[in-house]
Each structure stands twice: as structure tokens, then as C-alpha cells.
Amino acid sequence: HQRADDAQQNPADLTATSFCDSAGLNHLIQASHKAAANGTELRLAISPGGAVSWIMELTGISQHIPVYPSARLAAGSGGQVPG
């Protein structure tokens, strides 16, 4: 198994997204599983304090998919903001 730190990152920039329903959350979970199966890690860039950030925390998804406050940080190797 590869450690998450060693995995290639696959950032998804959702910083301009203002709405995410259960279908969107399901797609993100599926994308995360596919990325893991391919040896990569899905990382989400989500603006702090917004509706998408709130739903990620409320559902607990931010505990399973790394969330970053910017696309730049999501594409990098550090700076994860704990959920």
C-alpha cells in the first residue's frame, strides 16, 4: 500500500461551487474511491465557511476526503485544514 503522503494528488477545485446535494456528494465519494483504486488521492479545494464546506463537515465526508481552503494547497503536498 502507498501512504497517502506518497500518493499522487488529484485536486478538484470546488471553491466557486455554492451548492452540493446528495448526488454531488455521492459523485465525490465515488471519485475518491476510484482515485484510491488508481493509487491517487482525491483532494477537494473548498472555500471555508461556505455552504459546500458546511455540508462536507455535517456529513462527515471531510473526515474521509482531504479538504483544503484553496486549489493551490490542494495541489500541493501540505496545508490540510482539519475538518
Coordinates of C-alpha atoms in Angstrom, one line a residue:
H1 CA 0.0 0.0 0.0
Q2 CA 1.1 3.5 -0.7
R3 CA 1.0 6.0 2.1
A4 CA -1.3 9.0 1.4
D5 CA 1.7 11.3 1.6
D6 CA 3.3 9.3 -1.2
A7 CA 0.2 9.1 -3.4
Q8 CA -0.2 11.3 -6.4
Q9 CA -2.8 14.1 -5.8
N10 CA -5.9 14.6 -7.8
P11 CA -7.2 18.0 -6.8
A12 CA -10.8 19.1 -7.5
D13 CA -11.4 22.9 -7.3
L14 CA -14.8 23.5 -5.8
T15 CA -14.0 26.9 -4.4
A16 CA -16.6 28.6 -6.7
T17 CA -19.2 25.9 -6.0
S18 CA -22.2 27.3 -4.0
F19 CA -24.4 24.2 -3.9
C20 CA -23.8 20.5 -3.5
D21 CA -26.7 18.0 -2.9
S22 CA -26.6 14.3 -2.1
A23 CA -26.0 13.3 -5.7
G24 CA -22.9 15.6 -5.8
L25 CA -21.7 14.1 -2.5
N26 CA -22.1 10.6 -3.9
H27 CA -20.1 11.5 -7.0
L28 CA -17.3 12.9 -4.8
I29 CA -17.2 9.7 -2.7
Q30 CA -17.2 7.6 -5.9
A31 CA -14.4 9.7 -7.4
S32 CA -12.4 9.3 -4.1
H33 CA -12.7 5.5 -4.3
K34 CA -11.7 5.5 -8.0
A35 CA -8.7 7.7 -7.2
A36 CA -7.6 5.4 -4.4
A37 CA -8.0 2.3 -6.6
N38 CA -5.7 4.0 -9.1
G39 CA -3.1 4.9 -6.5
T40 CA -4.0 8.6 -6.3
E41 CA -5.7 10.7 -3.7
L42 CA -8.7 13.0 -4.4
R43 CA -8.2 16.3 -2.7
L44 CA -11.0 18.9 -2.5
A45 CA -10.5 22.7 -2.6
I46 CA -13.5 24.2 -0.8
S47 CA -13.9 27.7 0.4
P48 CA -14.0 27.8 4.2
G49 CA -17.3 28.9 5.7
G50 CA -19.4 28.3 2.6
A51 CA -22.4 26.1 2.1
V52 CA -20.3 23.3 0.5
S53 CA -17.8 23.4 3.4
W54 CA -20.7 23.2 5.8
I55 CA -22.3 20.1 4.1
M56 CA -18.9 18.4 4.0
E57 CA -18.5 18.8 7.7
L58 CA -22.1 18.0 8.5
T59 CA -22.0 14.7 6.6
G60 CA -18.5 13.8 7.8
I61 CA -17.1 13.4 4.3
S62 CA -14.4 15.8 5.2
Q63 CA -13.1 13.2 7.6
H64 CA -12.6 10.8 4.6
I65 CA -11.6 13.1 1.7
P66 CA -8.9 15.7 2.4
V67 CA -10.3 19.2 2.2
Y68 CA -8.2 22.3 1.5
P69 CA -9.1 26.0 1.5
S70 CA -7.6 26.7 -1.9
A71 CA -6.8 24.9 -5.2
R72 CA -3.2 25.8 -4.7
L73 CA -3.0 24.0 -1.4
A74 CA -5.0 21.0 -2.7
A75 CA -2.5 20.6 -5.5
G76 CA 0.5 20.8 -3.1
S77 CA 1.9 18.4 -0.5
G78 CA 0.8 20.1 2.7
G79 CA -1.5 22.5 4.4
Q80 CA -4.5 20.3 5.0
V81 CA -7.1 22.0 7.1
P82 CA -8.7 19.6 9.6
G83 CA -12.4 19.1 9.3

